[in-house]
């Protein structure tokens, strides 16, 4: 059973530290909200808890009412491993104290009720009955006692956005590619291109890829490591061609087709800022489906997953993609959301394939995510053209 | 063919009636027909106002009707250097009227939200963008829950905004909401005019009284105005209507008879 802790604010204390200035999720392991006066239900508190996660969208969930919001809030709390819920001006909870305690217990959160000066009596008997512990206001975390509202961490900027773009080297065959750009570009620019070239070359030399799929995977790895802008892709591709030649294979690539195939199947263009945006939806199912799709899980595979196939750290057994923590939190939130709905081990996604595709498409469009949503039926007759690659062993 | 209305079924969802609240919004500037009377109460309030604005705190002004509270509020709105709004609370306001009228005062439009939560969000967003001085007049008409709402808005809005609560009986009304009462940093009580303050103020508001003896002023005050600034303005306006150049005791008697005082 989680605990209930009671505090009384000093006279005139405005609890500035409880107020977030933006809707972005922070790095703390606690949630803090200020209770709304004269609320008729716990719905506003649930919505405020969701907003403290950065969930400011998804009207469908809000339209479903308090229980759906509370489920989502509980799921996100569990997914993010939160430990405490602080409620300021707790006297304004009025008759909803029991619901609030139940929510905190369900989400595994210790409940901290901060009352205004002289207001603890509002819930006095109920708190005594529940064995609440009384604490000094100064034992609250420093951030909550601050005289200014907490500044949220800004969403991580796309690291490519602010950097100087890599200079575009001339598109020459791999044999002369490096020599020509070294000649044509100034030393500083050539040096930057060399960093990409040598990194991709090393990957290629260490690789054991011998077929189109293997080489596609290798290119995906190289582009993920070196960058997915046009210049980086070209440099990495030429470097891999040179490396494979040293490995005994001659590779030709149609840049356009290869780029499309590799980007769709082996490269994830999502960065931290995108994952942070995905936290802005209360109901996590679309975000979770989009994360898995961005890491190249097919929709039939998604629909075959059960909630308990997702481990408590958000990883999925048998799915090797490196999903960052913020993405795994989203998948975990969906796991908890489904488990909280009552079944022992329900499907991770309740929707059918067409609905999942539509959900991912709408989600990616609204948030402008760099995720392909053009599902095509694979045509076996065009297999040779799909990769855009031709690989031949050097005799 | 039977019309739906004849069988008692509605033809469609009815839109809730949305009253216009613009008549409860005062202009944020002085509208005097006489020189501004800087009474001692007025001057004491001025000293606290700059700090209230600079620190975005909550202030309160109480005092009997007619002592210049609303005039001070309008003066403060005009002189603050910030966008300002004055929302007047009606008698027996509905539970969400404080929100509705305040939104109208700040945005110039009726609230678009229908629920309390929507209106709170609308108000907080508007206040954050507006960053002005909000004055709530006749605050004694608002019950404890409504006053608590003003505290919540002030707590949640960033950057914070200066909030001035004005009303006859504002002090006891705010005391009913302990969290709000504890936040009020600036309290001033406007008083009725007495003694030398009375004579000095009356002579300021109208040149007819500049050379008038103290006992004439005292006579008018005892018989009618009783230290109330609004009643003194009424006396001045009536003298003006009569075309009186210099107020004498008889003129004052006539004015009092016309205004119906005992």
XYZ file of C-alpha atoms in Angstrom:
657
model
C 0.000 0.000 0.000
C 1.402 3.363 -0.949
C 1.679 6.024 1.726
C -0.190 9.266 2.351
C 1.875 12.217 3.516
C 0.425 15.511 4.688
C 2.053 18.933 4.750
C 0.810 22.391 5.645
C 2.107 25.300 3.596
C 3.324 28.393 5.416
C 1.111 31.467 5.543
C 0.928 33.134 2.128
C 2.864 30.398 0.315
C 1.789 30.314 -3.333
C 3.339 26.904 -4.141
C 5.068 28.344 -7.207
C 7.208 25.256 -7.472
C 4.152 23.136 -8.249
C 3.446 25.012 -11.443
C 5.041 23.891 -14.669
C 5.687 26.527 -17.241
C 5.433 24.265 -20.257
C 3.702 21.040 -21.083
C 6.875 19.134 -21.796
C 7.566 16.122 -19.562
C 10.396 16.766 -17.150
C 13.049 14.480 -15.777
C 11.712 14.210 -12.251
C 10.273 10.994 -10.879
C 7.282 12.752 -9.378
C 4.182 14.542 -10.559
C 2.980 17.764 -9.005
C -0.331 19.480 -9.597
C -2.443 22.069 -7.842
C -5.985 20.974 -7.062
C -8.657 22.987 -8.804
C -11.199 24.680 -6.572
C -14.841 23.628 -6.742
C -14.182 20.639 -9.028
C -17.207 18.364 -9.376
C -15.166 15.240 -9.991
C -11.619 14.030 -10.189
C -11.637 14.646 -13.973
C -9.800 18.010 -13.798
C -7.141 16.509 -11.546
C -6.694 13.561 -13.912
C -6.387 15.980 -16.828
C -3.853 18.057 -14.880
C -1.838 14.927 -14.113
C -1.814 14.101 -17.831
C -0.743 17.647 -18.657
C 2.130 17.310 -16.217
C 3.319 14.459 -18.478
C 3.063 16.751 -21.453
C -0.170 15.143 -22.673
C -2.127 18.040 -24.055
C -3.755 16.365 -27.038
C -6.095 13.531 -27.900
C -9.562 14.889 -27.453
C -10.995 11.417 -27.887
C -9.613 10.337 -24.567
C -10.866 13.460 -22.862
C -14.237 12.933 -24.438
C -14.329 9.460 -22.904
C -14.233 11.038 -19.507
C -12.627 10.599 -16.156
C -12.104 6.842 -16.110
C -10.255 6.828 -19.438
C -8.090 9.728 -18.333
C -7.308 8.067 -15.022
C -6.358 4.859 -16.831
C -4.048 6.768 -19.131
C -2.558 8.704 -16.235
C -1.947 5.464 -14.341
C -0.401 3.814 -17.402
C 1.994 6.684 -18.027
C 2.940 6.890 -14.352
C 3.818 3.204 -14.327
C 5.653 3.420 -17.646
C 7.789 6.323 -16.501
C 8.534 4.690 -13.188
C 7.162 7.619 -11.208
C 7.113 7.273 -7.476
C 5.282 10.239 -5.979
C 2.271 12.447 -6.590
C 2.252 15.879 -4.942
C -1.022 17.771 -4.806
C -0.953 21.411 -3.764
C -3.937 23.185 -2.184
C -5.202 19.722 -1.295
C -8.134 21.177 0.648
C -9.716 21.890 -2.761
C -10.009 18.149 -3.389
C -13.026 18.421 -1.061
C -15.083 15.232 -1.440
C -12.697 13.608 -3.928
C -9.971 12.637 -1.495
C -10.885 8.945 -1.605
C -10.786 8.842 -5.418
C -7.455 10.580 -5.351
C -6.038 8.069 -2.865
C -7.347 5.230 -5.025
C -5.719 6.674 -8.140
C -2.366 7.092 -6.382
C -2.521 3.570 -5.011
C -3.397 2.142 -8.424
C -0.450 3.904 -10.014
C 1.917 2.869 -7.248
C 2.494 6.469 -6.209
C 3.094 7.813 -2.729
C 0.515 10.547 -2.249
C 1.691 13.867 -0.803
C -1.070 16.297 0.120
C 0.055 19.878 0.645
C -2.656 21.923 2.326
C -2.925 25.673 2.443
C -2.153 27.385 5.727
C -4.757 26.377 8.299
C -6.602 24.061 5.901
C -5.597 20.580 7.058
C -8.806 20.336 9.072
C -10.784 20.027 5.822
C -9.815 16.349 5.577
C -8.593 15.863 9.127
C -10.698 12.846 10.194
C -10.279 11.086 6.839
C -6.525 11.508 6.978
C -6.323 10.175 10.517
C -8.452 7.199 9.563
C -6.110 6.420 6.660
C -3.025 6.687 8.806
C -1.559 9.657 6.984
C 1.816 10.846 8.150
C 2.355 14.539 8.935
C 5.546 16.199 7.740
C 7.139 19.602 7.847
C 6.721 21.671 4.695
C 10.494 22.063 4.453
C 10.903 18.337 3.857
C 9.308 18.699 0.411
C 11.723 18.445 -2.550
C 13.534 21.697 -3.189
C 12.006 22.119 -6.630
C 8.534 22.191 -5.120
C 9.473 24.757 -2.494
C 10.984 27.062 -5.092
C 9.659 30.573 -5.250
C 9.525 30.468 -9.029
C 7.766 27.860 -11.079
C 9.951 25.066 -12.316
C 11.478 25.569 -15.723
C 10.992 22.524 -17.812
C 13.746 20.986 -19.822
C 13.273 22.142 -23.368
C 12.593 19.318 -25.791
C 15.895 18.082 -27.147
C 16.548 19.772 -30.437
C 17.215 17.676 -33.465
C 21.037 17.583 -33.425
C 21.106 18.007 -37.148
C 19.102 21.188 -37.060
C 21.699 23.555 -35.733
C 24.872 22.028 -37.207
C 26.472 23.116 -40.418
C 25.289 20.759 -43.139
C 27.907 18.459 -44.541
C 29.203 19.786 -47.860
C 27.856 17.838 -50.822
C 30.753 16.061 -52.545
C 30.631 15.389 -56.297
C 28.790 12.172 -57.092
C 31.617 10.103 -58.605
C 32.093 6.329 -58.823
C 33.423 4.833 -55.643
C 36.912 4.221 -57.095
C 37.647 7.912 -57.508
C 35.104 9.361 -55.076
C 37.373 10.103 -52.162
C 40.238 11.370 -54.268
C 38.005 13.800 -56.073
C 36.288 15.297 -53.055
C 39.637 15.674 -51.320
C 40.779 17.611 -54.339
C 37.670 19.685 -54.831
C 36.662 20.610 -51.296
C 38.647 22.789 -48.932
C 40.643 20.908 -46.262
C 38.153 21.539 -43.488
C 35.190 20.319 -45.502
C 37.177 17.377 -46.845
C 38.112 16.506 -43.286
C 34.448 16.367 -42.267
C 33.640 14.151 -45.227
C 36.554 11.903 -44.302
C 35.100 11.313 -40.844
C 31.923 9.939 -42.386
C 33.807 8.006 -45.051
C 36.180 6.307 -42.648
C 33.448 5.409 -40.176
C 31.340 3.791 -42.903
C 34.398 2.121 -44.444
C 35.309 0.535 -41.106
C 31.776 -0.769 -40.699
C 31.902 -2.211 -44.187
C 35.257 -3.896 -43.693
C 34.088 -5.498 -40.446
C 30.864 -6.672 -42.017
C 30.170 -10.210 -43.226
C 27.338 -9.135 -45.524
C 27.304 -10.914 -48.852
C 23.735 -10.553 -50.116
C 21.405 -7.672 -50.848
C 19.558 -7.917 -47.579
C 22.779 -8.041 -45.607
C 24.214 -5.091 -47.500
C 20.965 -3.171 -47.031
C 21.220 -3.798 -43.301
C 24.865 -2.672 -43.391
C 23.909 0.532 -45.173
C 21.165 1.112 -42.618
C 23.708 0.765 -39.843
C 26.125 3.112 -41.586
C 23.489 5.769 -42.263
C 22.129 5.576 -38.716
C 25.652 6.118 -37.425
C 26.817 8.768 -39.896
C 23.685 10.735 -40.663
C 20.766 10.520 -43.023
C 21.173 13.765 -44.952
C 21.903 13.427 -48.662
C 25.621 14.117 -48.422
C 26.210 11.676 -45.547
C 24.262 8.963 -47.315
C 26.269 9.361 -50.502
C 29.630 9.373 -48.716
C 28.710 6.342 -46.595
C 27.450 4.442 -49.630
C 30.656 5.013 -51.570
C 32.706 4.022 -48.545
C 30.732 0.795 -48.170
C 31.257 0.046 -51.856
C 34.991 0.479 -51.373
C 34.951 -1.696 -48.257
C 32.948 -4.454 -49.916
C 35.354 -4.451 -52.837
C 38.164 -5.088 -50.363
C 35.989 -7.851 -48.925
C 35.722 -9.422 -52.400
C 32.404 -8.104 -53.651
C 31.564 -5.600 -56.329
C 28.436 -3.652 -55.443
C 26.403 -1.348 -57.648
C 23.650 0.770 -56.139
C 20.759 2.761 -57.573
C 20.847 5.607 -55.075
C 17.157 6.415 -55.252
C 15.854 2.876 -54.869
C 18.459 1.870 -52.343
C 17.750 4.938 -50.253
C 14.051 4.231 -50.248
C 14.449 0.572 -49.333
C 17.072 1.062 -46.650
C 15.349 4.072 -45.051
C 12.059 2.244 -44.913
C 13.480 -0.973 -43.512
C 16.647 -0.264 -41.593
C 16.867 3.368 -40.545
C 14.872 5.190 -37.896
C 14.884 8.943 -38.303
C 13.189 9.668 -35.003
C 15.150 11.761 -32.531
C 14.500 12.649 -28.882
C 12.368 15.626 -29.830
C 10.017 13.363 -31.780
C 9.604 10.975 -28.869
C 8.926 13.923 -26.571
C 6.185 15.068 -28.940
C 4.673 11.610 -28.879
C 4.226 11.912 -25.129
C 1.697 14.667 -25.800
C -1.141 12.209 -26.404
C -3.001 10.906 -23.388
C -3.918 7.552 -24.943
C -0.599 5.907 -25.836
C -1.756 3.374 -28.457
C -1.083 5.437 -31.568
C 2.273 6.579 -30.229
C 3.250 3.008 -29.367
C 2.229 1.722 -32.797
C 4.170 4.532 -34.444
C 7.311 3.812 -32.430
C 7.202 0.142 -33.412
C 6.490 1.028 -37.032
C 9.378 3.504 -37.071
C 11.629 0.656 -35.886
C 10.372 -1.497 -38.740
C 8.045 -3.892 -37.005
C 5.290 -4.913 -39.391
C 1.715 -4.324 -38.410
C 0.782 -8.025 -38.401
C 3.690 -8.553 -35.994
C 2.419 -5.717 -33.809
C -1.057 -7.191 -33.726
C 0.304 -10.556 -32.694
C 1.963 -9.088 -29.614
C 0.466 -9.554 -26.162
C 0.816 -6.984 -23.431
C 3.116 -9.196 -21.364
C 5.410 -9.705 -24.355
C 6.620 -6.234 -23.444
C 8.998 -6.480 -20.532
C 9.015 -4.001 -17.669
C 11.743 -1.983 -19.344
C 9.789 -1.624 -22.577
C 11.774 -4.168 -24.611
C 10.134 -6.881 -26.643
C 11.644 -10.340 -26.777
C 12.709 -11.243 -30.271
C 12.612 -7.636 -31.457
C 16.184 -6.479 -31.808
C 15.693 -2.851 -32.726
C 17.418 -0.389 -30.424
C 14.509 1.694 -29.197
C 15.675 4.549 -26.972
C 14.310 4.896 -23.451
C 11.794 7.572 -24.326
C 10.389 5.341 -27.046
C 10.305 2.316 -24.741
C 8.343 4.365 -22.215
C 5.668 4.858 -24.821
C 5.478 1.134 -25.546
C 5.421 0.434 -21.832
C 2.607 2.937 -21.325
C 0.550 1.043 -23.897
C 1.370 -2.220 -22.124
C 0.142 -0.873 -18.804
C -2.885 0.724 -20.408
C -3.992 -2.638 -21.764
C -3.254 -4.523 -18.558
C -5.168 -1.962 -16.491
C -8.250 -2.556 -18.601
C -8.651 -5.811 -16.745
C -7.476 -8.749 -18.791
C -4.583 -10.916 -17.663
C -2.646 -10.708 -20.929
C -4.580 -8.919 -23.631
C -3.309 -8.111 -27.136
C -1.036 -5.101 -27.021
C -3.185 -3.429 -29.638
C -6.903 -3.785 -29.716
C -7.414 -2.273 -33.167
C -7.408 -4.090 -36.485
C -4.717 -3.660 -39.135
C -6.475 -0.982 -41.157
C -7.180 1.029 -38.048
C -3.594 0.744 -36.870
C -2.360 1.980 -40.236
C -4.829 4.852 -40.161
C -3.836 5.660 -36.605
C -0.134 5.713 -37.411
C -0.733 7.783 -40.524
C -2.859 10.377 -38.692
C -0.428 10.485 -35.783
C 2.649 10.913 -37.964
C 0.931 13.565 -40.044
C -0.225 15.574 -37.052
C 3.188 15.541 -35.424
C 5.093 15.764 -38.744
C 7.170 12.723 -37.884
C 9.786 11.424 -40.359
C 8.021 8.088 -40.672
C 6.956 6.459 -43.897
C 3.274 5.651 -44.001
C 3.128 4.349 -47.552
C 2.447 0.646 -47.092
C 2.924 -1.218 -50.357
C 2.253 -4.802 -51.184
C 5.537 -6.532 -51.846
C 5.621 -7.804 -55.384
C 7.850 -10.895 -55.656
C 8.278 -10.313 -59.379
C 10.088 -7.068 -58.692
C 12.350 -8.465 -56.036
C 15.569 -7.718 -57.889
C 14.714 -4.065 -58.334
C 13.493 -3.385 -54.820
C 16.848 -3.074 -53.067
C 18.384 -1.083 -55.909
C 21.529 -3.201 -55.426
C 23.558 -5.556 -57.543
C 26.240 -7.574 -55.787
C 28.728 -9.852 -57.471
C 31.598 -11.775 -55.967
C 34.917 -10.849 -57.497
C 36.364 -13.960 -59.122
C -47.777 15.192 -40.926
C -47.124 15.696 -37.265
C -44.482 18.214 -36.421
C -41.897 17.073 -33.966
C -42.540 20.075 -31.780
C -46.169 18.991 -31.434
C -45.172 15.699 -29.886
C -42.843 17.432 -27.521
C -39.538 16.356 -29.042
C -36.817 18.877 -29.636
C -35.830 19.521 -33.205
C -32.205 19.515 -32.401
C -29.706 20.324 -29.736
C -30.468 23.692 -28.282
C -27.700 26.160 -27.890
C -27.369 27.419 -24.349
C -28.182 31.076 -23.908
C -24.963 33.068 -23.656
C -25.450 36.436 -21.989
C -23.190 39.285 -22.953
C -20.984 40.417 -20.063
C -19.591 43.574 -21.595
C -21.876 45.722 -19.450
C -20.000 44.409 -16.408
C -16.655 45.662 -17.664
C -15.561 49.158 -16.696
C -13.229 51.153 -18.909
C -9.682 51.046 -17.493
C -9.371 54.843 -17.279
C -10.746 57.751 -15.309
C -14.067 59.159 -16.396
C -14.370 62.104 -14.023
C -16.245 65.302 -14.709
C -14.316 67.016 -11.900
C -10.677 67.135 -10.866
C -9.335 63.980 -9.293
C -9.665 64.173 -5.510
C -6.496 62.758 -4.002
C -7.883 61.975 -0.587
C -5.595 60.644 2.139
C -7.015 57.166 1.473
C -6.219 57.551 -2.203
C -2.639 58.607 -1.501
C -2.083 55.719 0.901
C -3.307 53.302 -1.756
C -0.970 54.813 -4.341
C 2.069 54.003 -2.210
C 1.378 50.272 -2.336
C 0.249 50.048 -5.915
C 3.651 50.232 -7.619
C 4.979 47.340 -5.572
C 1.863 45.332 -6.310
C 2.305 45.851 -10.039
C 6.060 45.298 -10.107
C 5.840 42.103 -8.067
C 2.584 40.876 -9.615
C 0.976 40.462 -6.208
C -2.584 40.430 -4.966
C -3.981 43.608 -3.415
C -7.249 44.519 -1.760
C -9.145 47.750 -1.235
C -12.090 47.968 1.126
C -14.150 50.874 2.402
C -17.697 52.179 2.471
C -19.438 52.983 -0.805
C -18.659 56.381 -2.270
C -15.179 56.754 -0.798
C -13.367 56.594 -4.152
C -12.394 52.929 -4.414
C -13.540 52.386 -7.976
C -12.133 55.764 -8.987
C -8.805 54.656 -7.572
C -9.086 51.395 -9.490
C -9.677 53.261 -12.730
C -6.817 55.620 -11.970
C -4.529 52.677 -11.209
C -5.557 50.988 -14.463
C -4.797 54.165 -16.389
C -1.451 54.811 -14.698
C -0.140 51.259 -14.412
C 1.656 51.226 -17.740
C 0.147 47.805 -18.405
C -2.924 46.647 -20.269
C -5.675 46.729 -17.650
C -9.161 45.384 -17.183
C -11.837 46.051 -14.592
C -14.496 43.363 -14.119
C -17.479 44.263 -11.947
C -19.101 41.420 -10.041
C -22.900 41.596 -10.035
C -25.031 40.902 -7.004
C -25.717 37.181 -6.563
C -23.378 36.058 -9.314
C -23.728 32.559 -10.737
C -20.965 30.115 -9.723
C -18.896 30.637 -12.863
C -19.614 34.320 -13.340
C -16.270 35.418 -11.951
C -14.584 33.399 -14.690
C -16.970 34.526 -17.413
C -16.827 38.228 -16.596
C -13.067 38.186 -16.131
C -12.566 36.502 -19.509
C -14.777 39.137 -21.106
C -12.847 41.924 -19.375
C -9.461 40.604 -20.465
C -10.248 39.384 -23.977
C -13.133 41.655 -24.915
C -15.152 38.608 -25.948
C -17.533 36.216 -24.273
C -15.816 33.023 -23.109
C -15.723 30.282 -25.713
C -15.366 27.446 -23.211
C -18.483 25.869 -21.805
C -17.167 23.999 -18.776
C -15.317 25.342 -15.781
C -12.143 23.543 -16.828
C -12.312 24.976 -20.344
C -12.898 28.492 -19.062
C -10.054 28.190 -16.572
C -7.718 27.112 -19.341
C -8.978 29.946 -21.546
C -8.505 32.492 -18.785
C -5.022 31.308 -17.844
C -3.927 31.369 -21.478
C -5.414 34.828 -21.968
C -3.805 36.206 -18.800
C -0.422 34.730 -19.751
C -0.487 36.389 -23.111
C -2.066 39.648 -21.919
C 0.242 40.250 -18.906
C -1.791 43.107 -17.532
C -3.414 44.382 -14.342
C -6.707 42.691 -13.522
C -9.087 44.480 -11.194
C -12.157 42.749 -9.767
C -14.639 45.299 -8.425
C -17.584 44.690 -6.072
C -15.780 41.571 -4.919
C -17.927 41.416 -1.782
C -20.676 39.973 -4.003
C -18.594 36.880 -4.718
C -18.793 33.897 -2.407
C -15.823 32.056 -1.014
C -15.687 29.564 -3.888
C -15.515 32.318 -6.473
C -12.794 34.104 -4.550
C -10.863 30.852 -4.356
C -11.112 30.694 -8.137
C -9.332 34.056 -8.414
C -6.592 32.694 -6.170
C -6.259 29.616 -8.395
C -5.969 31.740 -11.532
C -3.290 33.894 -9.928
C -1.376 30.817 -8.739
C -1.451 29.072 -12.113
C -0.813 31.907 -14.558
C 2.743 32.450 -15.794
C 4.063 35.033 -15.848
C 2.100 36.143 -12.800
C -0.168 39.135 -13.102
C -1.064 41.860 -10.584
C -4.559 41.352 -9.192
C -6.508 44.023 -7.314
C -9.691 43.134 -5.436
C -11.991 46.071 -4.694
C -15.250 46.257 -2.812
C -17.178 47.492 0.190
C -16.762 44.549 2.539
C -13.916 43.026 0.545
C -11.827 42.360 3.659
C -14.335 40.109 5.463
C -15.288 38.453 2.168
C -11.687 37.534 1.399
C -11.135 36.336 4.963
C -13.622 33.549 4.246
C -11.144 32.149 1.752
C -8.096 31.567 3.923
C -5.703 30.584 1.090
C -6.570 33.796 -0.776
C -6.455 35.928 2.366
C -2.968 34.691 3.105
C -1.811 35.697 -0.389
C -3.036 39.311 -0.194
C 0.067 41.456 0.225
C -1.487 44.885 0.008
C -4.578 45.944 1.962
C -5.978 49.438 2.101
C -9.224 50.687 3.620
C -10.734 53.831 2.148
C -12.380 56.003 4.771
C -15.020 58.683 4.752
C -13.705 62.226 4.865
C -13.372 63.999 8.192
C -12.015 67.263 9.553
C -9.247 68.943 7.618
C -9.173 66.151 5.064
C -12.803 66.895 4.276
C -12.244 70.618 3.833
C -9.130 70.139 1.704
C -10.742 67.540 -0.534
C -13.958 69.479 -1.110
C -11.998 72.576 -2.077
C -10.007 70.457 -4.539
C -12.955 69.010 -6.360
C -14.677 72.296 -7.163
C -13.579 75.941 -7.304
C -16.935 77.065 -5.876
C -15.761 75.929 -2.458
C -12.307 77.500 -2.490
C -13.350 80.560 -0.484
C -16.209 78.937 1.359
C -15.981 78.886 5.140
C -15.354 75.590 6.909
C -18.658 75.766 8.732
C -20.589 75.834 5.437
C -18.758 72.740 4.274
C -19.372 71.141 7.632
C -23.054 72.048 7.387
C -23.364 70.332 3.988
C -21.489 67.310 5.239
C -23.565 66.967 8.403
C -26.856 67.423 6.593
C -26.143 65.290 3.523
C -22.710 64.107 2.380
C -21.434 62.632 5.675
C -17.897 62.304 4.422
C -18.988 60.483 1.288
C -17.112 61.643 -1.791
C -19.824 60.528 -4.171
C -22.395 62.669 -2.371
C -20.089 65.645 -2.494
C -19.797 65.192 -6.239
C -23.569 65.090 -6.363
C -23.702 68.424 -4.493
C -21.222 69.946 -6.920
C -23.167 68.752 -9.951
C -26.424 70.149 -8.569
C -24.779 73.516 -7.866
C -23.566 73.471 -11.435
C -27.059 72.725 -12.686
C -28.357 75.676 -10.686
C -25.637 77.927 -12.135
C -24.335 78.812 -8.676
C -20.995 80.632 -8.853
C -20.090 80.580 -5.163
C -21.642 78.162 -2.695
C -23.360 79.777 0.251
C -25.193 78.134 3.086
C -28.580 78.845 1.481
C -27.433 77.321 -1.778
C -26.342 74.220 0.063
C -29.752 74.062 1.757
C -31.485 74.259 -1.608
C -29.265 71.523 -3.041
C -29.990 69.253 -0.116
C -33.700 69.844 -0.537
C -33.480 69.025 -4.233
C -31.502 65.858 -3.705
C -34.042 64.714 -1.168
C -31.811 64.343 1.855
C -33.307 64.674 5.297
